[in-house]
Coordinates of C-alpha atoms in Angstrom, one line a residue:
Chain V
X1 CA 58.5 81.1 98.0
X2 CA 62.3 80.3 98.4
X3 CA 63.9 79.7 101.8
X4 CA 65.7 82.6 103.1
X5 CA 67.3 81.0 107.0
X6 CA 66.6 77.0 107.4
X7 CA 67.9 75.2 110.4
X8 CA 67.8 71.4 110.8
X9 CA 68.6 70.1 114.4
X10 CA 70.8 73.2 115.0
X11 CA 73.0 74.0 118.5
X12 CA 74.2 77.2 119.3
X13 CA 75.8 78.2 122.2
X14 CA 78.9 79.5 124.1
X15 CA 82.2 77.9 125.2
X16 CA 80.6 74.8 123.9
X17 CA 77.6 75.7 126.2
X18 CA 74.5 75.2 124.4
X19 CA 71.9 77.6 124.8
X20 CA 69.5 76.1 122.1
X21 CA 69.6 72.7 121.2
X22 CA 67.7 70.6 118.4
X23 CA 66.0 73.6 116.8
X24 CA 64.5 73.3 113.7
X25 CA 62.6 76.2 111.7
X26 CA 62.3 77.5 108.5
X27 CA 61.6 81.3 107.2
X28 CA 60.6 81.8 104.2
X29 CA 60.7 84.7 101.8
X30 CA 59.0 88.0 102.4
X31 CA 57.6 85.9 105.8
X32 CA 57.3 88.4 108.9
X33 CA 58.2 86.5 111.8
X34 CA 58.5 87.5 115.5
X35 CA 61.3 85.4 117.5
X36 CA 59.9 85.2 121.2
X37 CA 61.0 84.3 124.3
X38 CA 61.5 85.2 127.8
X39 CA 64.8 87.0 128.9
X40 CA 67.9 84.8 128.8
X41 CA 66.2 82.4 126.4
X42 CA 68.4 82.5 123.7
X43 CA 66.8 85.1 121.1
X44 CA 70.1 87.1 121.0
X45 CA 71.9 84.0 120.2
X46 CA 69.3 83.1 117.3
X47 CA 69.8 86.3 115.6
X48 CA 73.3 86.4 116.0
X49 CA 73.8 82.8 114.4
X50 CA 71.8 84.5 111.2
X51 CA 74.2 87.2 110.9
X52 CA 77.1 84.7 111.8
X53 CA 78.4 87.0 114.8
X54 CA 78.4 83.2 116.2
X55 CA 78.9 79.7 114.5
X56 CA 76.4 76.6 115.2
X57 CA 78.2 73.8 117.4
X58 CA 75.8 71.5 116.1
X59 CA 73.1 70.8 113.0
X60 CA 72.7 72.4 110.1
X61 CA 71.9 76.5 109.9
X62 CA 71.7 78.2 106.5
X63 CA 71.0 81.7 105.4
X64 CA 70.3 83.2 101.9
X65 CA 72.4 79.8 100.3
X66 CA 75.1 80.4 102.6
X67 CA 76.2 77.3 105.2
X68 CA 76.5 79.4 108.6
X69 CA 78.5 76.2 109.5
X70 CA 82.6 77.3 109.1
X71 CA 81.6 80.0 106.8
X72 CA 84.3 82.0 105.5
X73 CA 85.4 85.4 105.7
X74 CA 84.5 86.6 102.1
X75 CA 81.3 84.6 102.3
X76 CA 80.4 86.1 105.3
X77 CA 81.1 89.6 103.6
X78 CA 79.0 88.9 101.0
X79 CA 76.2 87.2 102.6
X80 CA 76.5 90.5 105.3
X81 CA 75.7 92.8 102.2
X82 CA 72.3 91.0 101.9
X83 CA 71.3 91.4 105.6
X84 CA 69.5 94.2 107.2
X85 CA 70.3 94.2 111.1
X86 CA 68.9 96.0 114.2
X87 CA 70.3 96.1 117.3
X88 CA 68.9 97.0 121.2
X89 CA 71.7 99.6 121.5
X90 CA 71.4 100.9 118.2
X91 CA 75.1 100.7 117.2
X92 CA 75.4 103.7 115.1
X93 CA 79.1 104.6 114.5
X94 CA 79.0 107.6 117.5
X95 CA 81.9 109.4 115.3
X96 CA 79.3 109.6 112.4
X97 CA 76.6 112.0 111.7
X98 CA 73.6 110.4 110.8
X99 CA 74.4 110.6 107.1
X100 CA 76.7 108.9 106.8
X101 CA 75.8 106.4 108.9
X102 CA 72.7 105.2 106.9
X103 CA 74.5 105.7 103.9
X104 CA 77.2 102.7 105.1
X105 CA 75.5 99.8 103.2
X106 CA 75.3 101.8 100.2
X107 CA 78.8 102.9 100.1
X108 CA 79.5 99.0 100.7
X109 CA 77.7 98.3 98.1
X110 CA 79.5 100.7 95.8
X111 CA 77.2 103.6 95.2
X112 CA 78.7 106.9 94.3
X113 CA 78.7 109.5 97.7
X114 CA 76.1 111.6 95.9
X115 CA 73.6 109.3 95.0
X116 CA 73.7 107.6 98.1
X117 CA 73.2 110.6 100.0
X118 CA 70.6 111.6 97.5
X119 CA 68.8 107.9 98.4
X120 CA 70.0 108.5 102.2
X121 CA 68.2 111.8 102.5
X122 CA 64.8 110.3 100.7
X123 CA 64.4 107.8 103.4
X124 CA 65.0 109.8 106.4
X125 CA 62.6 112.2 105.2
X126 CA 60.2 109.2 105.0
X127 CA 60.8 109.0 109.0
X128 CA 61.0 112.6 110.1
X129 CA 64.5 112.5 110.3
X130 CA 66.2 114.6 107.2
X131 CA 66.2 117.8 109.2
X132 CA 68.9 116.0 111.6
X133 CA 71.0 114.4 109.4
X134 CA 73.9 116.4 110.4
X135 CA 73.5 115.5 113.7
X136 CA 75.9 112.9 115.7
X137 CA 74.3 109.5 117.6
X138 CA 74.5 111.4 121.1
X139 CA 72.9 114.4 120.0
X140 CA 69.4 112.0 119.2
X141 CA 66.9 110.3 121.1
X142 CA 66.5 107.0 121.7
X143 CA 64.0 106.8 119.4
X144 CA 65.1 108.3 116.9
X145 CA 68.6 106.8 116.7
X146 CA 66.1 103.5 116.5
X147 CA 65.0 105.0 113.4
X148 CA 68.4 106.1 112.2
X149 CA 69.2 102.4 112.5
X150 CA 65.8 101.3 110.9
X151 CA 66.8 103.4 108.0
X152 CA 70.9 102.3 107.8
X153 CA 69.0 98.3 107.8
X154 CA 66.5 99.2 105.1
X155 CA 68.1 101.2 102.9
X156 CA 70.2 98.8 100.4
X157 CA 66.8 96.6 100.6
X158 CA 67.9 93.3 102.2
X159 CA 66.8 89.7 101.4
X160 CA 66.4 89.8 105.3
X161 CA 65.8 92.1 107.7
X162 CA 66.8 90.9 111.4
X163 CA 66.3 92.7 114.8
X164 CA 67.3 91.8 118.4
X165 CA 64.9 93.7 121.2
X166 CA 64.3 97.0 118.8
X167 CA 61.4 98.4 120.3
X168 CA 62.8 97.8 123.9
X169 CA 63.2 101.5 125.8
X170 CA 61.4 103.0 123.0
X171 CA 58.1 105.0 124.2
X172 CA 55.0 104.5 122.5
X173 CA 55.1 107.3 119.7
X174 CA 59.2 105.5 118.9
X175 CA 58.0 102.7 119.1
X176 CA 55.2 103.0 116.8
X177 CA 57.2 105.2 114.1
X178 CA 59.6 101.9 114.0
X179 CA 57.1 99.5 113.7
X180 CA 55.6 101.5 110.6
X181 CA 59.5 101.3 109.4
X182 CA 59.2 97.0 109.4
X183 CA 55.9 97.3 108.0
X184 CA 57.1 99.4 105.2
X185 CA 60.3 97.2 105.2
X186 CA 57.8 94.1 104.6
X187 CA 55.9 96.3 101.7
X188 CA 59.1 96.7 99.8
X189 CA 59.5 92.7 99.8
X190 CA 62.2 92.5 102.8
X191 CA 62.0 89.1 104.9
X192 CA 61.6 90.6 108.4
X193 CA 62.8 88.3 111.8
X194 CA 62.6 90.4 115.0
X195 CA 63.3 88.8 118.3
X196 CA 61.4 90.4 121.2
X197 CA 60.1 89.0 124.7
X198 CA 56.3 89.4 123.2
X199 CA 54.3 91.0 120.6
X200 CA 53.5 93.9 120.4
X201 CA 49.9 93.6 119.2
X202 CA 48.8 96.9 120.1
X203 CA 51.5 98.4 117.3
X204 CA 50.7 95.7 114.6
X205 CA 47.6 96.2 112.0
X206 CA 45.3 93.5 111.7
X207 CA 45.8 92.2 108.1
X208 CA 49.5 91.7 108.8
X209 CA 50.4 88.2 108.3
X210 CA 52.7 86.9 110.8
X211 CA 54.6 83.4 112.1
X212 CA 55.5 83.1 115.6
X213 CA 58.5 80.8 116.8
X214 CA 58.8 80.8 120.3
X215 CA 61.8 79.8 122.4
X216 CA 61.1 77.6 125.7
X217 CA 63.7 75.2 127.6
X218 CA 66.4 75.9 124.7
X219 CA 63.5 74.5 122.2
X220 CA 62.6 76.7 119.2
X221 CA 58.9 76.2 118.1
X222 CA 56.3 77.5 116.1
X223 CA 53.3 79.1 118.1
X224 CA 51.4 80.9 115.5
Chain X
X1 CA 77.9 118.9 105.9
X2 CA 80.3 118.4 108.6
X3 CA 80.6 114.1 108.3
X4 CA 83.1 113.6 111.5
X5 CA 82.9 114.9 115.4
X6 CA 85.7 117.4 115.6
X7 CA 86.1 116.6 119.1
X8 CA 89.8 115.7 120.8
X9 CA 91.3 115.9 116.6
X10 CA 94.4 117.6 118.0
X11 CA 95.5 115.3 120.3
X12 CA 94.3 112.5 118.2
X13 CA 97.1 113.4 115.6
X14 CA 99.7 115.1 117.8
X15 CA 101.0 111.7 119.4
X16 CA 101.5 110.0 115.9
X17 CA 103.1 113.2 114.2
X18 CA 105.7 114.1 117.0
X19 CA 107.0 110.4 117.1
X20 CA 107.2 110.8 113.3
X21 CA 108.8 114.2 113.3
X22 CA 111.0 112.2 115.9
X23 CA 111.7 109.4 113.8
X24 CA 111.9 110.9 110.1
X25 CA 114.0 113.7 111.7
X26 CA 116.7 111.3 113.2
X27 CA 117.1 109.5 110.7
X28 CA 117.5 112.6 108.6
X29 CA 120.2 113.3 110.5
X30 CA 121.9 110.3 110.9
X31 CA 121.8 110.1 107.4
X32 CA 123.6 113.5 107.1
X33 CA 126.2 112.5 109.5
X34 CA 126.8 109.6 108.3
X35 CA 127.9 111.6 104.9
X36 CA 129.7 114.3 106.7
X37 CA 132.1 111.6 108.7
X38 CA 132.4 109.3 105.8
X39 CA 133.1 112.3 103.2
X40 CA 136.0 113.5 105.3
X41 CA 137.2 109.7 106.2
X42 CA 137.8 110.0 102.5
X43 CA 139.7 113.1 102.3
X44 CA 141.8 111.9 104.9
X45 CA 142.3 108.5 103.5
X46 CA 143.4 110.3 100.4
X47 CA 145.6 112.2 102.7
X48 CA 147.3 109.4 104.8
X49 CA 150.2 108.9 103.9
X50 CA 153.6 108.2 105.2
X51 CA 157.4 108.8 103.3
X52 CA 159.9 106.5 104.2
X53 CA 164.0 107.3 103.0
X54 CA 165.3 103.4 102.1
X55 CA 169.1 103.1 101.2
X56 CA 168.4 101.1 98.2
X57 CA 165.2 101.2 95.9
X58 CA 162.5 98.9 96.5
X59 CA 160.6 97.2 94.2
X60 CA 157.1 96.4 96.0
X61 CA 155.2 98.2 98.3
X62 CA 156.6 96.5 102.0
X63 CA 153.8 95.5 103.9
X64 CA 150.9 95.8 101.8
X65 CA 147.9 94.8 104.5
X66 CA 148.0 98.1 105.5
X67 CA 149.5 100.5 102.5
X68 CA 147.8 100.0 99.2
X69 CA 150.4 102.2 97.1
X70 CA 153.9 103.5 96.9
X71 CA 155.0 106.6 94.9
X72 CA 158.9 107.4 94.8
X73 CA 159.4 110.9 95.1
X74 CA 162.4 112.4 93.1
X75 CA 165.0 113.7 94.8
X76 CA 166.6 116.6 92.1
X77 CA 164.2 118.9 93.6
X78 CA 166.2 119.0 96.8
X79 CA 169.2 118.4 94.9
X80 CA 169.1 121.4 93.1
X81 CA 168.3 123.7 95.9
X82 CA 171.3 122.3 97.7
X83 CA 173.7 122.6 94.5
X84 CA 172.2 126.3 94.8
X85 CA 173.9 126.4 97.9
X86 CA 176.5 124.4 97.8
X87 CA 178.7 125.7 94.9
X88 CA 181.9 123.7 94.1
X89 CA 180.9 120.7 96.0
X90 CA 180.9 118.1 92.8
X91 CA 177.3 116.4 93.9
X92 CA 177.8 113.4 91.2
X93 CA 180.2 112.0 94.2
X94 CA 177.1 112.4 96.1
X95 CA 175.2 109.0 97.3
X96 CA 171.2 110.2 97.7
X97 CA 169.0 107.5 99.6
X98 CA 165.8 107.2 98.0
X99 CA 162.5 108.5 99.2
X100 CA 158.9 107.1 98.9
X101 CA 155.2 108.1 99.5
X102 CA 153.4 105.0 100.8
X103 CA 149.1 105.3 100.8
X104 CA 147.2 104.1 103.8
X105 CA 144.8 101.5 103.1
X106 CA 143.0 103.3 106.1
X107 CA 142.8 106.0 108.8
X108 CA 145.2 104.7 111.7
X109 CA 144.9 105.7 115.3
X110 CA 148.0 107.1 117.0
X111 CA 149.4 103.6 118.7
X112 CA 148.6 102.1 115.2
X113 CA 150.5 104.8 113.5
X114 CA 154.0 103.9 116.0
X115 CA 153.1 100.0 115.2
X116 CA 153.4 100.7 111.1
X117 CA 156.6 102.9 112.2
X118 CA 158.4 100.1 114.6
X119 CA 157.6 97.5 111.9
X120 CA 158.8 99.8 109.1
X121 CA 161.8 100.7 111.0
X122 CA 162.5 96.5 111.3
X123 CA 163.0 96.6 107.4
X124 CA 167.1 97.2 107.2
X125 CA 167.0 98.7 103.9
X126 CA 164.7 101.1 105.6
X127 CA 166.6 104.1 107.3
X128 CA 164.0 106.8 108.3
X129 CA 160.1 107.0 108.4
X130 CA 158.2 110.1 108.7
X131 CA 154.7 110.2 109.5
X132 CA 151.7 112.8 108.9
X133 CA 150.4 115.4 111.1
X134 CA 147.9 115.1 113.9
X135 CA 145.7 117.5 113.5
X136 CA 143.0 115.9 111.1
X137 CA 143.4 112.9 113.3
X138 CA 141.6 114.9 115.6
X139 CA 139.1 116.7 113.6
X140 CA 138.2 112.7 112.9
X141 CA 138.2 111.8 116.5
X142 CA 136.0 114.2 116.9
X143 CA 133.7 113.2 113.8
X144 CA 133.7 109.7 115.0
X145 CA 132.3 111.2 118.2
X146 CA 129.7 112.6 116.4
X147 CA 128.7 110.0 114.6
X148 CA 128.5 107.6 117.0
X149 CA 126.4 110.3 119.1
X150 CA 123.9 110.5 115.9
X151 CA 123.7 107.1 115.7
X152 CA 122.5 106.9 119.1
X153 CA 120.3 109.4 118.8
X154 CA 118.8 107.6 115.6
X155 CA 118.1 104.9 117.8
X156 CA 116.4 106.0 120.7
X157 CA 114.4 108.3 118.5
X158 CA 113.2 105.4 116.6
X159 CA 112.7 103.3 119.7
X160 CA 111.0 106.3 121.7
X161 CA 109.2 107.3 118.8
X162 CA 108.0 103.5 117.6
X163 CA 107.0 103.3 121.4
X164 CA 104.4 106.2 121.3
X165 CA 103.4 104.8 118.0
X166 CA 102.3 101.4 119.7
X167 CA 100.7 103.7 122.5
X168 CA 98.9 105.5 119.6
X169 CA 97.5 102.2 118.1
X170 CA 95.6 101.2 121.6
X171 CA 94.2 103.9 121.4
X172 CA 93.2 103.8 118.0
X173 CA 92.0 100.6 118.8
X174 CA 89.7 101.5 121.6
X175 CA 88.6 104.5 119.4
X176 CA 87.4 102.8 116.3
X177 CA 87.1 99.1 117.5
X178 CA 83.0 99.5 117.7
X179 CA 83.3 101.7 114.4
X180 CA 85.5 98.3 112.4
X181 CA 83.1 95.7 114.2
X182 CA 79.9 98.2 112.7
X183 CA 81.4 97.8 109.3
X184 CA 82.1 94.3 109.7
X185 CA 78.2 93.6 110.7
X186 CA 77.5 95.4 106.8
X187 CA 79.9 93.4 105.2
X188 CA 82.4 95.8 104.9
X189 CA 85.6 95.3 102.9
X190 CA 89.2 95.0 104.4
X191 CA 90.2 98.3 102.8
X192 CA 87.2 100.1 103.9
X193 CA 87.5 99.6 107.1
X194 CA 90.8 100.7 107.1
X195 CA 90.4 103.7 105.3
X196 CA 89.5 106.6 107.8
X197 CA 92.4 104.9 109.8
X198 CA 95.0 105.0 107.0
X199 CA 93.8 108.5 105.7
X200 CA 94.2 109.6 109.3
X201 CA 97.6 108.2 109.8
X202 CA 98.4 109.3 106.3
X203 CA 97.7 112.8 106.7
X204 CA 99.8 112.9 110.3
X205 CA 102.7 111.4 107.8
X206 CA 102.7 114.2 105.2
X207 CA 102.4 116.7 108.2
X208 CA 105.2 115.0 109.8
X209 CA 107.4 114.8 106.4
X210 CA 106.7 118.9 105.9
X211 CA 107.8 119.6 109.1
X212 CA 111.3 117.7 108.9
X213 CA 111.5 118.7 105.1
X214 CA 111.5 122.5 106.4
X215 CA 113.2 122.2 109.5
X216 CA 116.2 120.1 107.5
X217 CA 116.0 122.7 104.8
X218 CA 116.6 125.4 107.0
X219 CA 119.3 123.7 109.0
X220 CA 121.3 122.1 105.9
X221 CA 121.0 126.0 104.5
X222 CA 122.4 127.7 107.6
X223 CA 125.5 129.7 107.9
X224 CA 126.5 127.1 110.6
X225 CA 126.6 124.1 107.9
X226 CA 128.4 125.9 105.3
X227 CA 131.3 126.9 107.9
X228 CA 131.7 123.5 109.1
X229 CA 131.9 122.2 105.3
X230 CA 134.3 124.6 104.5
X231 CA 136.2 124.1 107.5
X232 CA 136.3 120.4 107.0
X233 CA 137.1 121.1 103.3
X234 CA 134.5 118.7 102.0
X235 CA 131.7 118.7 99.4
X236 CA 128.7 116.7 100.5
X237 CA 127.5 114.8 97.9
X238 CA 123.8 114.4 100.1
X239 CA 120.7 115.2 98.2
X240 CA 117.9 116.8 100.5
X241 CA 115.1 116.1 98.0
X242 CA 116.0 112.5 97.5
X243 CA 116.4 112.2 101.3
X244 CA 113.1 113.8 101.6
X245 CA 111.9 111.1 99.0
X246 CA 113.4 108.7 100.7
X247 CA 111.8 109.9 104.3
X248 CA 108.3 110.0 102.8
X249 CA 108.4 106.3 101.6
X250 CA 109.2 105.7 105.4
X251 CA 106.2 108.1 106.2
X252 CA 103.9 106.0 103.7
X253 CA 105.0 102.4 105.3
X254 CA 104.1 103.6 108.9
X255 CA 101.0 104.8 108.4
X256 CA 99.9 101.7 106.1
X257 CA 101.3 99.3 108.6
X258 CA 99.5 101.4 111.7
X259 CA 96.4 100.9 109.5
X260 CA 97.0 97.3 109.1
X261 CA 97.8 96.5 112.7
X262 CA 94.5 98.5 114.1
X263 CA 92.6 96.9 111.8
X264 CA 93.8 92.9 112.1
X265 CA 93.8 93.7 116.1
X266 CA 90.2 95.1 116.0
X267 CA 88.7 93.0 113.5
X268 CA 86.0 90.1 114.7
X269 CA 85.9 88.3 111.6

């Protein structure tokens, strides 16, 4: 299996703050892995070093090939393209209809309107949610703008899946529709990383394989 | 399927296309004064002349920093009318001074006009000097006004209207800020991040451009224009379409430069 996010001694942090220091993991491909950590710990800034929303102000962090350290613009880009990401809040475009917004990476990715909607409309149906894909963000749910989001991160199959906190707010049904959705996400072959304050066992099947890195005193370390 | 919320789209595109109609419009204008005043500045350039009567003939034009050419006029038109009524005077015995037309370089003001005189006047060979009427002098007064209102007004449309542009682009900002930074986390590319902006701003342009192209056509078409040509006596050499061509480019740059500035400003990578 090839390495999809390796980090040797890595730093991250804020205003030269560091929030984690000396961390060093490894994910490898098609690897589901839960990120966990008590509130504050740092798993936001994990997953936004992945994604490079931050840089590393010390070590070594790579993802898909990429160098996270001083990576440019059109690397970035590119690397981006590759990425499926899930956030807390969602972060649909609210000016959107949910068409269009899961059909983003695949216009990025140069698919033709039509196919893409085509493709678009195939996957919602697959989570109850073609019958509202005319609707805007604020018309939904929570839970189901989750699985608008689920879809938008799926749909142009990733290398890696990564999620900050998406089950959290979610009621049980939501939250059990969207863990199907990583499941699923895992069939297809995507890496999966979701960062979350614990496991939710009760929503996981038994002959899923998963790693557990777990985040104490700014330390990342492997539990599982 | 309806892709965009419909909400607040009236006000979203009214700021951007009354400063354009503002802008575009002024400098319609401006441009059409600017004709108007320099097309007649010509006529009466053409026109200014002065005749001055010399007792013997000169050979080059006197002062030439401010006349650029000299024309004698022929006297035996006068001279015949006077033989007419004159008969038995013998007019060979006659001694006529000699008269000449001298072209203004440019249009004098009055004081200038009794400066070239006194100066003239200094010249002994020089007996008499007759200047041209007033009249135009005011009609070009009065242009000059005009002009220099319309270049005013050019101004402080553009600055009023470039000001509610700016006001526009925080707003835009704030509006599609989380929509840019969205793209960005998918790897979007520079141009399509930009392009609901740009086709936004664009389409504000064109509406902008159609309502200047219309309102100009039906001002430069008036009864009103056509009056004040003929009363001017001019022939405008303006061309509303290449104007209009002209105004359009203007439209284009603005709304690819609003697009640029939202999207540099707003972007996180």
């Amino acid at each position: 299996m090839s390495l999809i996010v390796s980090a040797r001694n890595l730093t991250l942090g804020y205003n030269g703050k560091a929030v984690i220091t000396g961390a060093s993991f490894d994910i490898e491909s098609k690897q589901f892995v839960f990120l966990t950590g008590v509130s504050g710990s740092g798993k936001t800034t994990v997953v936004k070093s992945i994604y490079g929303e931050i840089s590393p102000i010390g070590g070594r962090l790579s993802v898909g090939g990429y160098e996270m350290n001083g990576i440019n613009r059109a690397s970035l880009r590119q690397l981006r393209r590759f990425l499926g990401i899930v956030f807390q809040d969602y972060k649909l475009v609210p000016e959107w209809n949910v068409l269009r917004n899961v059909t983003l990476p695949l216009i990025i990715a140069g698919y033709d309107k039509r196919s893409a909607e085509e493709k678009a409309l195939h996957y919602l149906e697959k989570v109850q949610m073609a019958d509202k894909a005319d609707r805007f963000p604020f018309e939904l749910s929570g839970g189901e703008q989750q699985r608008v989001a689920m879809v938008r991160a799926i749909i142009h199959e990733p290398v890696l899946l990564v999620a900050d906190e998406p089950l959290s707010g979610l009621d049980f049904h939501s939250a059990q529709l969207v863990m199907d959705l990583f499941q699923w996400a895992h069939q297809l072959g995507i890496t999966v990383l979701i960062a979350t304050h614990s496991i939710p066992e009760h929503l996981i099947p038994g002959d899923l394989s998963i790693r557990q890195l777990h985040i104490e005193n700014r330390k990342v370390n492997e539990l599982l | 399927m309806s892709y965009y919320k419909k909400s607040d789209s009236f006000f979203s595109h009214f700021t951007l296309i009354f400063s354009l109609v503002a802008i575009l419009g002024s400098l319609f204008f401006y441009q059409f004064f600017r004709e108007v005043y320099l097309e007649y500045q010509m006529n009466l350039v053409t026109e200014s002349t002065m005749v001055i009567v010399t007792e013997k003939p000169l050979k080059k034009v006197p002062m030439p920093q401010y006349f650029q050419s000299m024309e004698p006029i022929s006297p035996s038109q006068q001279l015949e009318r006077i033989k007419s009524q004159f008969k038995g005077i013998d007019f060979s015995k006659v001694h006529l001074p000699y008269f000449y037309k001298l072209q203004l370089k440019g249009i004098p003001t009055p004081r200038a006009l009794l400066y070239l005189k006194k100066k003239l006047l200094e010249n002994p060979n020089i007996k008499r000097v007759l200047t041209f009427s007033t009249t135009q002098e005011k009609i070009y007064n009065l242009l000059m006004i005009v002009n220099y209102i319309s270049t005013a007004f050019m101004w402080s449309s553009l600055i009023l209207g470039f000001m509610l542009i700016v006001k526009q682009l925080e707003v835009w900002k704030l509006r599609h800020a989380e929509q840019i930074y969205i793209m960005e986390l998918f790897g979007a590319p520079f141009w399509f991040k930009g392009a609901t902006i740009f086709k936004i701003a664009f389409l504000d342009s064109f509406i902008a451009l159609v309502i200047v192209a219309v309102g100009t056509f039906l001002v430069l078409n008036s009864p009103l224009i056509e009056t004040i040509k003929q009363q001017l006596g001019i022939t405008l050499h303006f061309s509303w379409l290449g104007e209009i061509a002209f105004l359009a480019l203007v439209g284009i740059f603005i709304s690819l430069a609003t697009t640029l500035i939202v999207i540099r400003s707003s972007s996180n990578q």
